[in-house]
Short mmCIF file of C-alpha atoms in Angstrom, two decimals:
data_model
loop_
_atom_site.label_atom_id
_atom_site.label_comp_id
_atom_site.label_asym_id
_atom_site.label_seq_id
_atom_site.Cartn_x
_atom_site.Cartn_y
_atom_site.Cartn_z
CA UNK A 1 36.86 -35.60 -2.78
CA UNK A 2 39.68 -33.95 -0.87
CA UNK A 3 37.31 -31.18 0.24
CA UNK A 4 34.87 -33.77 1.59
CA UNK A 5 37.63 -35.24 3.72
CA UNK A 6 38.58 -31.80 5.02
CA UNK A 7 35.00 -30.81 5.83
CA UNK A 8 34.40 -34.07 7.68
CA UNK A 9 37.65 -33.66 9.63
CA UNK A 10 36.66 -30.12 10.63
CA UNK A 11 33.22 -31.33 11.70
CA UNK A 12 34.83 -34.04 13.81
CA UNK A 13 37.14 -31.51 15.47
CA UNK A 14 34.18 -29.25 16.25
CA UNK A 15 32.30 -32.13 17.87
CA UNK A 16 35.36 -33.09 19.91
CA UNK A 17 35.81 -29.52 21.10
CA UNK A 18 32.12 -29.31 21.97
CA UNK A 19 32.60 -32.22 24.37
CA UNK A 20 35.30 -30.29 26.26
CA UNK A 21 33.81 -26.77 26.08
CA UNK A 22 30.31 -26.79 27.55
CA UNK A 23 29.92 -23.02 27.26
CA UNK A 24 30.52 -23.11 23.50
CA UNK A 25 28.78 -26.44 22.99
CA UNK A 26 25.93 -25.22 20.77
CA UNK A 27 28.13 -22.97 18.67
CA UNK A 28 30.62 -25.76 17.97
CA UNK A 29 27.88 -28.28 17.19
CA UNK A 30 26.37 -25.77 14.79
CA UNK A 31 29.71 -25.40 13.05
CA UNK A 32 30.03 -29.19 12.86
CA UNK A 33 26.61 -29.40 11.23
CA UNK A 34 27.61 -26.69 8.76
CA UNK A 35 30.76 -28.57 7.76
CA UNK A 36 28.78 -31.80 7.32
CA UNK A 37 26.36 -29.89 5.11
CA UNK A 38 29.24 -28.60 2.99
CA UNK A 39 30.60 -32.15 2.67
CA UNK A 40 27.19 -33.36 1.52
CA UNK A 41 26.96 -30.61 -1.10
CA UNK A 42 30.45 -31.48 -2.33
CA UNK A 43 29.56 -35.18 -2.59
CA UNK A 44 26.36 -34.43 -4.49
CA UNK A 45 28.27 -32.27 -6.95
CA UNK A 46 30.94 -34.94 -7.40
CA UNK A 47 28.46 -37.73 -8.11
CA UNK A 48 26.35 -35.50 -10.34
CA UNK A 49 29.46 -34.77 -12.41
CA UNK A 50 30.33 -38.49 -12.51
CA UNK A 51 26.81 -39.42 -13.59
CA UNK A 52 26.71 -36.70 -16.23
CA UNK A 53 30.03 -37.89 -17.62
CA UNK A 54 28.74 -41.47 -17.74
CA UNK A 55 25.57 -40.40 -19.55
CA UNK A 56 27.58 -38.44 -22.12
CA UNK A 57 29.81 -41.45 -22.73
CA UNK A 58 26.77 -43.72 -23.11
CA UNK A 59 25.25 -41.35 -25.69
CA UNK A 60 28.52 -41.22 -27.61
CA UNK A 61 28.82 -45.02 -27.62
CA UNK A 62 25.21 -45.41 -28.70
CA UNK A 63 25.81 -43.01 -31.57
CA UNK A 64 28.75 -45.09 -32.78
CA UNK A 65 26.88 -48.36 -32.43
CA UNK A 66 23.72 -47.21 -34.21
CA UNK A 67 23.34 -48.83 -37.62
CA UNK A 68 23.88 -46.43 -40.46
CA UNK A 69 21.30 -46.28 -43.21
CA UNK A 70 22.92 -47.00 -46.54
#
């Protein structure tokens, strides 16, 4: 999650600089979009890992709670 914060901060800085540098406006906005894209990828990976962990835990709990045939 730290990387997401860094990417979003960099994107914000690029957008701020784009407001003050009209000659580099498009380049800076492109960089901001790239950093936002990286943040989105990082978030997707984080939540995919969280969901996978939750599914593994649910399977393990279900295995323990299943009635054993005697």
